[in-house]
Coordinates of C-alpha atoms in Angstrom, one line a residue:
Chain A
X1 CA 15.2 7.4 19.4
X2 CA 11.4 7.9 18.7
X3 CA 10.0 4.8 16.9
X4 CA 6.7 4.8 15.1
X5 CA 5.8 1.2 14.5
X6 CA 3.1 -0.3 12.3
X7 CA 1.3 -3.2 13.9
X8 CA -0.1 -4.5 10.6
X9 CA -3.7 -5.6 10.0
X10 CA -5.0 -7.9 12.6
X11 CA -3.5 -8.9 15.9
X12 CA -0.4 -8.9 18.1
X13 CA 1.4 -11.4 15.8
X14 CA 1.3 -9.2 12.8
X15 CA 4.2 -7.1 14.1
X16 CA 7.5 -7.5 12.4
X17 CA 10.6 -8.9 14.2
X18 CA 12.2 -5.5 13.8
X19 CA 9.2 -3.8 15.5
X20 CA 9.2 -6.2 18.3
X21 CA 12.9 -5.7 18.9
X22 CA 12.4 -1.9 19.2
X23 CA 9.5 -2.4 21.7
X24 CA 11.7 -4.7 23.8
X25 CA 14.3 -2.0 24.3
X26 CA 11.9 0.9 24.8
X27 CA 11.4 2.8 28.0
X28 CA 7.8 3.7 27.1
X29 CA 5.4 2.2 24.6
X30 CA 2.3 4.0 23.4
X31 CA -0.6 2.5 21.5
X32 CA -2.5 4.9 19.2
X33 CA -6.2 4.1 19.7
X34 CA -8.2 6.2 17.4
X35 CA -7.3 6.5 13.8
X36 CA -8.2 2.9 13.3
X37 CA -9.8 0.0 15.2
X38 CA -7.8 -2.5 17.1
X39 CA -8.8 -6.0 16.7
X40 CA -6.5 -6.8 19.5
X41 CA -6.8 -5.7 23.1
X42 CA -4.2 -3.7 25.1
X43 CA -3.8 -6.5 27.6
X44 CA -3.0 -9.1 24.9
X45 CA -0.3 -6.8 23.5
X46 CA 1.1 -6.3 27.0
X47 CA 1.4 -10.0 27.8
X48 CA 2.9 -10.6 24.3
X49 CA 5.5 -7.8 24.7
X50 CA 6.0 -8.4 28.4
X51 CA 5.7 -4.7 29.2
X52 CA 3.2 -2.0 29.9
X53 CA 1.4 -0.3 27.0
X54 CA 0.0 3.2 27.4
X55 CA -3.1 3.9 25.4
X56 CA -2.8 7.2 23.5
X57 CA -6.1 8.7 22.5
X58 CA -6.7 11.6 20.0
X59 CA -6.0 14.3 22.6
X60 CA -2.7 12.9 23.5
X61 CA -1.4 12.2 20.0
X62 CA -2.6 15.5 18.5
X63 CA -2.2 17.9 21.4
X64 CA 0.1 16.1 23.8
X65 CA 2.8 14.9 21.5
X66 CA 5.5 16.5 23.6
X67 CA 4.5 14.2 26.4
X68 CA 5.0 11.2 24.1
X69 CA 8.3 12.6 22.8
X70 CA 9.6 13.4 26.3
X71 CA 13.2 12.2 26.8
X72 CA 13.2 10.4 23.4
X73 CA 16.5 12.1 22.7
X74 CA 18.0 10.1 25.5
X75 CA 16.0 6.9 25.5
X76 CA 13.8 4.8 23.2
X77 CA 10.1 5.6 23.0
X78 CA 7.7 3.7 20.7
X79 CA 4.3 4.7 19.3
X80 CA 2.4 1.7 17.9
X81 CA -0.2 2.3 15.2
X82 CA -2.5 -0.1 13.5
X83 CA -1.5 -0.8 9.9
X84 CA 1.4 1.3 8.6
X85 CA 2.6 4.6 10.2
X86 CA 1.9 6.6 7.1
X87 CA -1.8 5.8 7.0
X88 CA -3.0 9.0 8.7
X89 CA -1.8 12.6 8.7
X90 CA -1.3 12.8 12.4
X91 CA 1.8 10.6 12.2
X92 CA 3.4 13.1 9.9
X93 CA 2.7 15.7 12.5
X94 CA 4.3 13.9 15.3
X95 CA 7.4 13.0 13.2
X96 CA 7.7 16.7 12.2
X97 CA 7.4 17.7 15.9
X98 CA 10.2 15.2 16.8
X99 CA 12.4 16.6 14.0
X100 CA 11.9 20.2 15.4
X101 CA 12.9 18.9 18.8
X102 CA 16.0 17.3 17.4
X103 CA 14.9 13.8 18.3
X104 CA 16.1 11.1 15.9
X105 CA 13.2 9.1 14.5
X106 CA 12.7 5.7 12.8
X107 CA 9.7 4.3 11.1
X108 CA 9.0 0.6 11.0
X109 CA 6.6 -0.2 8.2
X110 CA 3.9 -2.9 8.0
X111 CA 1.0 -3.9 5.9
X112 CA -2.0 -1.5 5.7
X113 CA -5.3 -1.6 3.9
X114 CA -3.6 0.6 1.2
X115 CA -1.6 -2.4 0.0
X116 CA -3.5 -5.4 1.5
X117 CA -6.5 -4.4 -0.7
X118 CA -4.6 -6.5 -3.2
X119 CA -6.2 -9.5 -1.5
X120 CA -9.2 -8.7 -3.6
X121 CA -7.2 -10.0 -6.6
X122 CA -7.5 -6.6 -8.2
X123 CA -4.2 -5.3 -9.4
X124 CA -2.8 -2.5 -7.3
X125 CA -1.5 -0.7 -10.4
X126 CA -5.0 -0.1 -11.5
X127 CA -6.3 1.7 -8.4
X128 CA -6.8 5.4 -8.6
X129 CA -7.0 7.8 -5.7
X130 CA -8.4 6.4 -2.4
X131 CA -11.6 7.9 -1.1
X132 CA -13.0 8.3 2.4
X133 CA -16.7 7.9 2.9
X134 CA -18.1 9.7 5.9
X135 CA -21.4 9.1 7.7
X136 CA -24.2 11.1 6.3
X137 CA -26.5 13.0 8.8
X138 CA -29.9 14.4 8.1
X139 CA -28.4 17.8 7.3
X140 CA -24.9 17.0 6.1
X141 CA -24.3 14.7 3.1
X142 CA -20.9 15.6 1.6
X143 CA -20.7 14.2 -1.9
X144 CA -17.2 15.0 -3.0
X145 CA -16.4 11.3 -2.9
X146 CA -18.6 11.0 -6.0
X147 CA -16.4 13.3 -8.0
X148 CA -13.3 11.3 -7.0
X149 CA -14.9 7.9 -7.9
X150 CA -15.9 9.5 -11.2
X151 CA -12.3 10.7 -11.9
X152 CA -11.1 7.2 -11.3
X153 CA -13.9 5.6 -13.3
X154 CA -13.2 7.8 -16.3
X155 CA -9.6 6.4 -16.3
X156 CA -11.0 2.9 -15.9
X157 CA -9.4 2.6 -12.4
X158 CA -10.6 0.9 -9.3
X159 CA -11.5 3.0 -6.2
X160 CA -10.8 1.9 -2.7
X161 CA -13.3 3.4 -0.3
X162 CA -12.4 3.7 3.3
X163 CA -15.5 3.6 5.5
X164 CA -16.0 6.0 8.3
X165 CA -15.2 5.3 11.9
X166 CA -16.6 7.2 14.9
X167 CA -14.6 6.4 18.0
X168 CA -14.7 8.5 21.2
X169 CA -17.0 11.1 19.6
X170 CA -19.1 13.4 21.8
X171 CA -22.7 14.3 21.3
X172 CA -23.3 17.9 20.5
X173 CA -24.8 18.4 23.9
X174 CA -21.9 16.8 25.8
X175 CA -19.4 18.8 23.7
X176 CA -21.2 22.1 24.4
X177 CA -21.3 21.4 28.1
X178 CA -17.7 20.2 28.1
X179 CA -18.6 16.8 29.4
X180 CA -16.2 14.1 28.5
X181 CA -18.9 11.6 27.9
X182 CA -18.4 9.6 24.7
X183 CA -20.8 7.9 22.3
X184 CA -20.3 4.2 21.7
X185 CA -18.0 3.5 18.7
X186 CA -19.7 3.3 15.3
X187 CA -18.3 1.8 12.1
X188 CA -19.9 2.3 8.7
X189 CA -21.2 -1.0 7.3
X190 CA -21.1 -2.1 3.7
X191 CA -24.8 -1.7 3.5
X192 CA -24.6 1.9 4.7
X193 CA -21.8 2.7 2.3
X194 CA -23.7 1.3 -0.7
X195 CA -26.9 3.1 0.3
X196 CA -25.0 6.4 0.5
X197 CA -23.3 5.8 -2.8
X198 CA -26.6 5.1 -4.6
X199 CA -28.3 8.0 -2.8
X200 CA -25.8 10.4 -4.3
X201 CA -26.0 8.7 -7.7
X202 CA -29.8 9.3 -7.6
X203 CA -29.2 13.0 -6.9
X204 CA -26.4 13.6 -9.3
X205 CA -27.5 11.2 -12.1
X206 CA -24.1 11.3 -13.8
X207 CA -24.1 7.5 -14.3
X208 CA -20.9 6.8 -12.4
X209 CA -22.6 4.1 -10.3
X210 CA -25.3 1.7 -11.2
X211 CA -27.0 -0.7 -8.7
X212 CA -27.0 -3.5 -11.1
X213 CA -24.1 -2.8 -13.4
X214 CA -21.3 -1.6 -11.2
X215 CA -19.2 -4.3 -9.7
X216 CA -17.8 -4.0 -6.2
X217 CA -15.7 -6.0 -3.7
X218 CA -16.4 -5.7 0.0
X219 CA -13.6 -6.6 2.4
X220 CA -13.9 -7.2 6.1
X221 CA -10.9 -7.5 8.4
X222 CA -8.4 -8.1 5.7
X223 CA -5.5 -10.2 6.9
X224 CA -7.6 -11.5 9.8
X225 CA -6.8 -15.0 10.7
X226 CA -10.3 -16.4 10.8
X227 CA -12.6 -13.4 10.3
X228 CA -11.4 -12.1 6.9
X229 CA -14.4 -11.7 4.6
X230 CA -14.2 -10.9 0.9
X231 CA -17.5 -10.7 -1.1
X232 CA -18.0 -9.5 -4.7
X233 CA -20.9 -8.6 -6.9
X234 CA -23.0 -5.8 -8.3
X235 CA -23.8 -3.0 -5.8
X236 CA -27.4 -4.1 -5.4
X237 CA -26.4 -7.5 -4.2
X238 CA -24.7 -6.0 -1.1
X239 CA -28.0 -4.6 -0.1
X240 CA -29.6 -8.0 -0.2
X241 CA -26.9 -9.8 1.9
X242 CA -27.5 -10.1 5.6
X243 CA -25.3 -7.7 7.7
X244 CA -23.4 -10.6 9.3
X245 CA -22.2 -11.8 5.9
X246 CA -19.5 -9.1 6.1
X247 CA -18.3 -10.1 9.6
X248 CA -17.2 -7.6 12.3
X249 CA -15.7 -4.2 11.3
X250 CA -13.5 -2.7 9.8
X251 CA -15.0 -2.9 6.3
X252 CA -13.7 -1.4 3.1
X253 CA -15.4 -1.3 -0.3
X254 CA -13.8 -1.3 -3.8
X255 CA -15.6 0.0 -6.8
X256 CA -14.3 -2.0 -9.8
X257 CA -13.1 0.1 -12.7
X258 CA -13.3 -0.7 -16.4
X259 CA -9.7 -1.7 -16.7
X260 CA -10.7 -5.2 -15.5
X261 CA -8.5 -8.1 -16.5
X262 CA -9.8 -11.6 -17.0
X263 CA -7.5 -12.9 -14.3
X264 CA -9.0 -10.4 -11.9
X265 CA -12.5 -11.7 -12.8
X266 CA -11.4 -15.3 -12.4
X267 CA -9.8 -14.6 -9.0
X268 CA -12.9 -12.8 -7.8
X269 CA -15.2 -15.7 -8.6
X270 CA -15.0 -17.3 -5.2
X271 CA -15.8 -13.9 -3.6
X272 CA -18.9 -13.7 -5.9
X273 CA -19.9 -17.2 -4.9
X274 CA -19.6 -16.2 -1.2
X275 CA -21.9 -13.2 -1.7
X276 CA -24.4 -15.3 -3.7
X277 CA -24.5 -18.0 -1.0
X278 CA -25.0 -15.4 1.8
X279 CA -27.9 -13.9 -0.1
X280 CA -29.6 -17.3 -0.9
X281 CA -29.3 -18.6 2.6
X282 CA -30.7 -15.4 4.1
X283 CA -33.6 -15.1 1.7
X284 CA -34.8 -18.7 2.1
X285 CA -35.1 -19.8 5.7
X286 CA -34.5 -23.5 5.4
X287 CA -32.2 -25.8 7.4
X288 CA -30.8 -29.2 6.9
X289 CA -29.6 -30.8 3.6
X290 CA -31.8 -28.4 1.6
X291 CA -29.7 -25.5 2.8
X292 CA -26.7 -27.0 1.2
X293 CA -28.5 -27.1 -2.1
X294 CA -29.7 -23.5 -1.7
X295 CA -26.2 -22.4 -0.8
X296 CA -24.8 -24.1 -3.8
X297 CA -27.5 -22.6 -6.1
X298 CA -26.7 -19.1 -4.6
X299 CA -23.0 -19.6 -5.2
X300 CA -23.6 -20.5 -8.9
X301 CA -25.9 -17.5 -9.3
X302 CA -23.4 -15.1 -7.6
X303 CA -20.6 -16.4 -9.9
X304 CA -22.7 -16.2 -13.0
X305 CA -23.8 -12.6 -12.3
X306 CA -20.2 -11.6 -11.6
X307 CA -19.0 -13.1 -14.8
X308 CA -22.0 -11.8 -16.8
X309 CA -21.5 -8.2 -15.8
X310 CA -17.7 -8.4 -16.2
X311 CA -18.3 -9.7 -19.7
X312 CA -21.3 -7.6 -20.9
X313 CA -20.8 -4.3 -19.0
X314 CA -17.1 -4.2 -18.5
X315 CA -16.2 -5.9 -21.8
X316 CA -13.8 -8.5 -20.4
X317 CA -13.2 -11.4 -22.8
X318 CA -14.0 -14.5 -20.8
X319 CA -13.9 -18.1 -22.2
Chain B
X1 CA -1.8 -25.4 3.6
X2 CA 0.0 -23.3 1.0
X3 CA 1.3 -20.1 2.6
X4 CA 2.4 -17.1 0.6
X5 CA 4.3 -14.8 2.9
X6 CA 5.4 -11.2 2.5
X7 CA 9.0 -10.6 3.7
X8 CA 8.5 -6.8 3.8
X9 CA 10.9 -4.2 2.5
X10 CA 14.4 -4.8 3.7
X11 CA 15.9 -7.8 5.5
X12 CA 15.2 -11.0 7.4
X13 CA 13.9 -9.1 10.4
X14 CA 11.0 -7.4 8.5
X15 CA 9.0 -10.6 8.5
X16 CA 6.0 -10.7 10.8
X17 CA 5.7 -13.0 13.8
X18 CA 2.8 -14.7 12.0
X19 CA 4.9 -15.3 8.9
X20 CA 7.8 -16.6 11.0
X21 CA 5.5 -19.1 12.8
X22 CA 4.3 -20.4 9.5
X23 CA 7.8 -20.9 8.2
X24 CA 8.7 -22.8 11.4
X25 CA 6.0 -25.4 10.8
X26 CA 6.5 -25.8 7.0
X27 CA 7.9 -28.8 5.3
X28 CA 9.3 -26.8 2.4
X29 CA 10.1 -23.1 2.2
X30 CA 10.6 -21.4 -1.2
X31 CA 12.0 -17.9 -1.8
X32 CA 10.8 -16.1 -4.9
X33 CA 13.9 -14.5 -6.4
X34 CA 12.9 -12.5 -9.4
X35 CA 9.9 -10.1 -9.2
X36 CA 11.9 -7.9 -6.9
X37 CA 15.4 -7.6 -5.4
X38 CA 16.4 -9.2 -2.2
X39 CA 18.5 -7.1 0.0
X40 CA 19.1 -10.1 2.1
X41 CA 20.9 -13.3 1.1
X42 CA 19.4 -16.8 1.2
X43 CA 22.0 -17.9 3.7
X44 CA 21.0 -15.2 6.2
X45 CA 17.4 -16.2 5.9
X46 CA 18.3 -19.9 6.4
X47 CA 20.3 -19.2 9.6
X48 CA 17.5 -16.9 10.9
X49 CA 14.8 -19.5 10.3
X50 CA 16.9 -22.5 11.1
X51 CA 15.8 -24.3 8.0
X52 CA 16.6 -24.8 4.3
X53 CA 15.3 -22.2 1.8
X54 CA 14.8 -23.2 -1.8
X55 CA 15.3 -20.4 -4.3
X56 CA 12.5 -20.3 -6.8
X57 CA 13.3 -18.5 -10.1
X58 CA 10.9 -17.3 -12.7
X59 CA 10.7 -20.7 -14.5
X60 CA 9.8 -22.4 -11.3
X61 CA 7.1 -20.0 -10.1
X62 CA 5.5 -19.5 -13.5
X63 CA 5.8 -22.9 -15.1
X64 CA 6.6 -25.2 -12.2
X65 CA 4.0 -24.1 -9.7
X66 CA 2.8 -27.7 -9.3
X67 CA 6.2 -28.6 -8.0
X68 CA 5.9 -25.8 -5.4
X69 CA 2.4 -26.9 -4.5
X70 CA 3.2 -30.6 -4.3
X71 CA 1.6 -32.2 -1.2
X72 CA 0.5 -28.8 0.1
X73 CA -2.9 -30.4 0.8
X74 CA -1.2 -32.6 3.4
X75 CA 1.6 -30.5 4.7
X76 CA 2.5 -26.8 5.0
X77 CA 4.5 -25.2 2.2
X78 CA 5.6 -21.6 2.2
X79 CA 6.5 -19.3 -0.7
X80 CA 8.3 -16.2 0.5
X81 CA 8.1 -13.0 -1.5
X82 CA 9.7 -9.6 -1.1
X83 CA 7.2 -6.9 0.0
X84 CA 3.6 -8.0 0.0
X85 CA 2.3 -11.1 -1.8
X86 CA 0.0 -9.0 -4.0
X87 CA 2.6 -6.9 -5.6
X88 CA 3.0 -9.0 -8.7
X89 CA 0.5 -10.8 -11.0
X90 CA 2.3 -14.1 -10.7
X91 CA 1.2 -14.6 -7.2
X92 CA -2.4 -14.4 -8.2
X93 CA -1.6 -17.1 -10.7
X94 CA -0.2 -19.5 -8.2
X95 CA -3.0 -18.9 -5.7
X96 CA -5.5 -19.6 -8.5
X97 CA -3.6 -22.8 -9.3
X98 CA -3.7 -23.9 -5.7
X99 CA -7.5 -23.2 -5.6
X100 CA -8.0 -25.4 -8.7
X101 CA -6.0 -28.2 -7.0
X102 CA -8.2 -27.9 -3.9
X103 CA -5.3 -26.8 -1.7
X104 CA -6.1 -24.4 1.1
X105 CA -4.2 -21.1 1.0
X106 CA -3.3 -18.3 3.3
X107 CA -1.7 -15.0 2.6
X108 CA 0.4 -13.2 5.2
X109 CA 0.7 -9.6 4.4
X110 CA 3.5 -7.2 4.8
X111 CA 4.7 -3.7 3.8
X112 CA 5.5 -3.1 0.2
X113 CA 6.5 -0.1 -1.8
X114 CA 2.8 0.5 -2.6
X115 CA 2.2 1.7 1.0
X116 CA 5.7 2.4 2.3
X117 CA 5.8 5.2 -0.3
X118 CA 4.1 7.2 2.4
X119 CA 7.6 7.6 3.9
X120 CA 7.9 10.5 1.4
X121 CA 5.4 12.4 3.5
X122 CA 3.1 12.6 0.6
X123 CA -0.4 11.5 1.5
X124 CA -1.4 8.0 0.1
X125 CA -4.9 9.2 -0.6
X126 CA -3.5 11.6 -3.2
X127 CA -1.7 9.0 -5.3
X128 CA -3.2 8.0 -8.6
X129 CA -2.4 4.9 -10.6
X130 CA 1.1 3.4 -10.2
X131 CA 3.3 3.3 -13.3
X132 CA 6.1 1.0 -14.3
X133 CA 9.0 2.5 -16.2
X134 CA 10.9 0.0 -18.4
X135 CA 14.4 0.4 -19.8
X136 CA 14.4 2.0 -23.2
X137 CA 16.5 0.4 -25.9
X138 CA 17.7 2.0 -29.1
X139 CA 14.7 0.7 -30.9
X140 CA 12.0 0.4 -28.2
X141 CA 10.9 3.4 -26.2
X142 CA 7.4 2.6 -25.0
X143 CA 5.8 5.9 -23.8
X144 CA 2.4 4.8 -22.4
X145 CA 3.7 5.8 -18.9
X146 CA 3.5 9.4 -20.1
X147 CA -0.3 9.1 -20.6
X148 CA -0.7 7.6 -17.1
X149 CA 1.3 10.3 -15.4
X150 CA -0.7 12.9 -17.4
X151 CA -4.0 11.3 -16.3
X152 CA -2.8 11.6 -12.6
X153 CA -1.5 15.1 -13.1
X154 CA -4.8 16.3 -14.6
X155 CA -6.4 15.2 -11.3
X156 CA -3.6 16.8 -9.2
X157 CA -2.5 13.4 -8.1
X158 CA 1.0 12.1 -7.3
X159 CA 2.4 9.2 -9.4
X160 CA 4.5 6.4 -8.0
X161 CA 6.9 5.2 -10.7
X162 CA 8.4 1.7 -10.2
X163 CA 11.7 1.5 -12.0
X164 CA 12.6 -1.5 -14.2
X165 CA 14.6 -4.5 -12.9
X166 CA 16.3 -7.0 -15.2
X167 CA 17.3 -10.1 -13.4
X168 CA 18.3 -13.4 -15.0
X169 CA 17.7 -12.0 -18.5
X170 CA 19.3 -13.7 -21.5
X171 CA 21.0 -11.9 -24.4
X172 CA 19.2 -12.3 -27.7
X173 CA 22.1 -14.5 -28.9
X174 CA 22.0 -16.8 -25.8
X175 CA 18.2 -16.9 -26.0
X176 CA 18.3 -17.9 -29.7
X177 CA 20.9 -20.6 -29.1
X178 CA 19.1 -21.9 -26.0
X179 CA 22.1 -21.2 -23.8
X180 CA 21.1 -20.7 -20.2
X181 CA 23.7 -17.9 -19.7
X182 CA 22.3 -14.9 -18.0
X183 CA 23.3 -11.2 -18.1
X184 CA 24.3 -9.5 -14.8
X185 CA 21.3 -7.9 -13.0
X186 CA 20.4 -4.4 -14.0
X187 CA 18.4 -1.9 -12.0
X188 CA 17.2 1.4 -13.4
X189 CA 18.7 4.3 -11.7
X190 CA 17.0 7.6 -10.8
X191 CA 19.1 9.4 -13.4
X192 CA 18.0 6.9 -16.1
X193 CA 14.4 7.3 -15.1
X194 CA 14.5 11.1 -15.1
X195 CA 16.3 11.1 -18.5
X196 CA 13.7 8.8 -20.0
X197 CA 10.9 11.0 -18.6
X198 CA 12.3 14.1 -20.1
X199 CA 13.1 12.4 -23.4
X200 CA 9.4 11.5 -23.8
X201 CA 8.3 15.0 -22.7
X202 CA 10.6 16.5 -25.4
X203 CA 9.0 14.2 -28.0
X204 CA 5.4 14.7 -26.9
X205 CA 5.6 18.3 -25.7
X206 CA 2.3 18.1 -23.8
X207 CA 3.7 19.9 -20.8
X208 CA 3.1 17.2 -18.3
X209 CA 6.7 17.3 -17.0
X210 CA 9.1 20.1 -16.7
X211 CA 12.8 19.7 -15.8
X212 CA 12.7 22.8 -13.6
X213 CA 9.1 23.0 -12.5
X214 CA 8.0 19.4 -11.8
X215 CA 8.8 18.3 -8.3
X216 CA 9.8 14.7 -7.6
X217 CA 10.8 12.5 -4.7
X218 CA 13.4 9.8 -5.2
X219 CA 13.4 6.8 -2.8
X220 CA 16.1 4.2 -2.4
X221 CA 15.7 1.1 -0.2
X222 CA 12.6 2.4 1.7
X223 CA 12.5 0.8 5.1
X224 CA 16.2 -0.1 4.9
X225 CA 17.8 0.2 8.3
X226 CA 20.8 2.2 7.3
X227 CA 20.6 2.6 3.6
X228 CA 17.2 4.3 3.1
X229 CA 17.6 7.4 1.0
X230 CA 14.9 10.0 0.3
X231 CA 15.7 13.0 -1.8
X232 CA 13.4 15.7 -3.2
X233 CA 13.6 18.5 -5.7
X234 CA 12.8 19.5 -9.3
X235 CA 13.5 16.8 -11.9
X236 CA 16.6 18.6 -13.2
X237 CA 18.3 18.4 -9.8
X238 CA 18.3 14.6 -9.9
X239 CA 20.4 14.8 -13.0
X240 CA 23.0 16.9 -11.2
X241 CA 23.2 14.7 -8.2
X242 CA 26.0 12.1 -8.1
X243 CA 24.8 8.5 -8.7
X244 CA 25.8 7.3 -5.2
X245 CA 23.5 9.9 -3.6
X246 CA 20.6 7.5 -4.1
X247 CA 22.4 4.6 -2.5
X248 CA 22.1 1.0 -3.8
X249 CA 19.0 -0.2 -5.7
X250 CA 16.0 -0.6 -5.6
X251 CA 14.9 3.0 -6.4
X252 CA 11.5 4.5 -6.9
X253 CA 10.5 7.9 -8.1
X254 CA 7.4 9.9 -7.2
X255 CA 6.1 12.7 -9.5
X256 CA 4.5 15.2 -7.2
X257 CA 0.9 16.3 -8.2
X258 CA -0.8 19.6 -7.8
X259 CA -2.8 18.6 -4.8
X260 CA 0.2 19.3 -2.6
X261 CA -0.5 20.2 1.0
X262 CA 1.7 22.6 3.0
X263 CA 2.4 19.8 5.5
X264 CA 3.7 17.6 2.7
X265 CA 6.0 20.5 1.6
X266 CA 7.2 20.9 5.2
X267 CA 7.8 17.2 5.6
X268 CA 9.8 17.1 2.4
X269 CA 12.1 19.9 3.3
X270 CA 14.8 17.6 4.8
X271 CA 14.7 15.5 1.6
X272 CA 15.2 18.6 -0.5
X273 CA 18.1 19.6 1.8
X274 CA 19.7 16.1 1.3
X275 CA 19.5 16.5 -2.5
X276 CA 20.9 20.0 -2.4
X277 CA 23.8 18.9 -0.2
X278 CA 24.6 16.0 -2.5
X279 CA 24.7 18.3 -5.5
X280 CA 26.8 20.9 -3.8
X281 CA 29.4 18.5 -2.5
X282 CA 29.7 16.7 -5.9
X283 CA 30.0 19.9 -7.9
X284 CA 32.7 21.5 -5.7
X285 CA 35.6 19.2 -4.9
X286 CA 36.7 20.5 -1.6
X287 CA 37.6 18.7 1.6
X288 CA 37.9 19.7 5.2
X289 CA 35.9 22.4 7.1
X290 CA 35.0 24.1 3.8
X291 CA 33.0 21.0 2.8
X292 CA 30.7 21.5 5.8
X293 CA 30.0 25.0 4.7
X294 CA 29.4 23.9 1.1
X295 CA 27.1 21.2 2.3
X296 CA 25.1 23.6 4.4
X297 CA 24.9 26.0 1.6
X298 CA 23.6 23.2 -0.7
X299 CA 21.1 22.2 1.9
X300 CA 19.7 25.7 2.1
X301 CA 19.6 26.0 -1.7
X302 CA 17.8 22.6 -2.0
X303 CA 15.2 23.6 0.6
X304 CA 14.7 27.0 -0.9
X305 CA 14.2 25.6 -4.4
X306 CA 11.7 23.0 -3.1
X307 CA 9.7 25.6 -1.2
X308 CA 9.8 28.1 -4.1
X309 CA 8.5 25.7 -6.7
X310 CA 5.8 24.4 -4.2
X311 CA 4.7 28.0 -3.7
X312 CA 5.0 29.5 -7.1
X313 CA 4.3 26.6 -9.4
X314 CA 2.1 24.4 -7.3
X315 CA 0.4 27.2 -5.5
X316 CA 0.8 26.0 -2.0
X317 CA 0.4 28.7 0.6
X318 CA 3.5 28.6 2.8
X319 CA 4.3 31.1 5.6

């Protein structure tokens, strides 16, 4: 049997009992290490499972799937993926390949950003299509994401933006010379994402996004035990917050749609307070008891701004 | 600490290690028993966890949340929910209530239909807003779902339809007389769902849905160990299939959008074969070796119809 097992959002303990059982009986265990980031290291997984884990990079999963699937008709082989197995196209590929080889397959599901985004308090029913945001370069600024956000916004729907990840990328020079030297991993930050969004809005001028009137929710390491961050406010506020406010990657960003419910606004208040506090503390360099007052003032401002835009721009009836 | 823990899709083994750890340390463990169906019984959970599980019905979660939250500032209390904690509005309510009471909270995520729908092979990025389909009555046939499917269809997006569940409902008479007598649970079947869809299409005539030209994927017990069912074909085929083809509830239905990729078509072929086989075997009552041939013929027909519509109606380039 070929198992493809979701590891969930955060660390080795997010695996399901069913997934863990499959790993225990497997002859070989691969860990897919490129479509997402691992917050947990290979050696922690190995000591938790009590068996060797083989790291499978892009080359292996995309071009060497027959090596992964070898003998899976006679013994159990597991491929572990961060989140849920159906987050990335490549997993459909390997399942199709297994099917063609006559190998029985089983998928063990887990949480992924696609449903854990509910931690924002925004109703999952009211999300439109999900959009990927890629790193702009000097010469390449693809803006099709803008049309998708617009399509969602016209329906009043929220948009989940998945921010770009560059892992094991080669520089053009190294690629041309066939040198397997890789650049350090890069993860798009909330600030980069918001900057790119506003850059395209300034070019297209279709009024889909507004620095001061479009609400957004930034999420870092959703499901993380101690490092989950959720912050909320108008787009411009994210540019004022210090980079460390969002914690370590991965980050995602939600553009809030017009179908906003007063319970969603109420639930988001603490996230707006957190953003307000981060901004206030970074903009006024004071320590000691005064910083508590500044933080509290920032929280109140963040919450007030969040509620004001929800009420005046989004038209949500708040008491 | 108040924990709200997702149980995942199927049975007691779909819980994460993190969730299980929280349950082990908790003073009280509640099981929410109404927003979704449990495929697993309370007693199986109790023997798996080695502790008592208190069933929390709608009254308790919605009106008696203070009872659930009692002492959660001093000890650990868990509320277990099927799927992920952010599948239903009521969980936002109880988390807000905990926040007001100054009780620390933690959410432990898991898979839910909102991301496990990827098991259909349809890309999650290309799903629009999710739609709930409620049971029609003689006098009440709400059709707003039709507008939402239309909005998605105009963007070429897939639509996930969540089918209605009636658990612990009272008849009008019992409700009026204040008698706590409940009707047996009802779950909308795929056939009922398709019938309701086509009934509204016949009334509205906006061409959003077509019995023979709209492709759909039916899913039963996604993530279920032995009882997961996925079947695919044009809407009319689902009306020809015998009811048991879809297995026991819960069922969901996906309306396939125009942004269909050839890999999605290829991945769905086995599901189209399964539907074709179920139809062929139910429409010709023959046993023995002949039934194998009939089944195989049905599979080929199902696959052919699926590919033909994908190619001719959806415009997918297939080889």
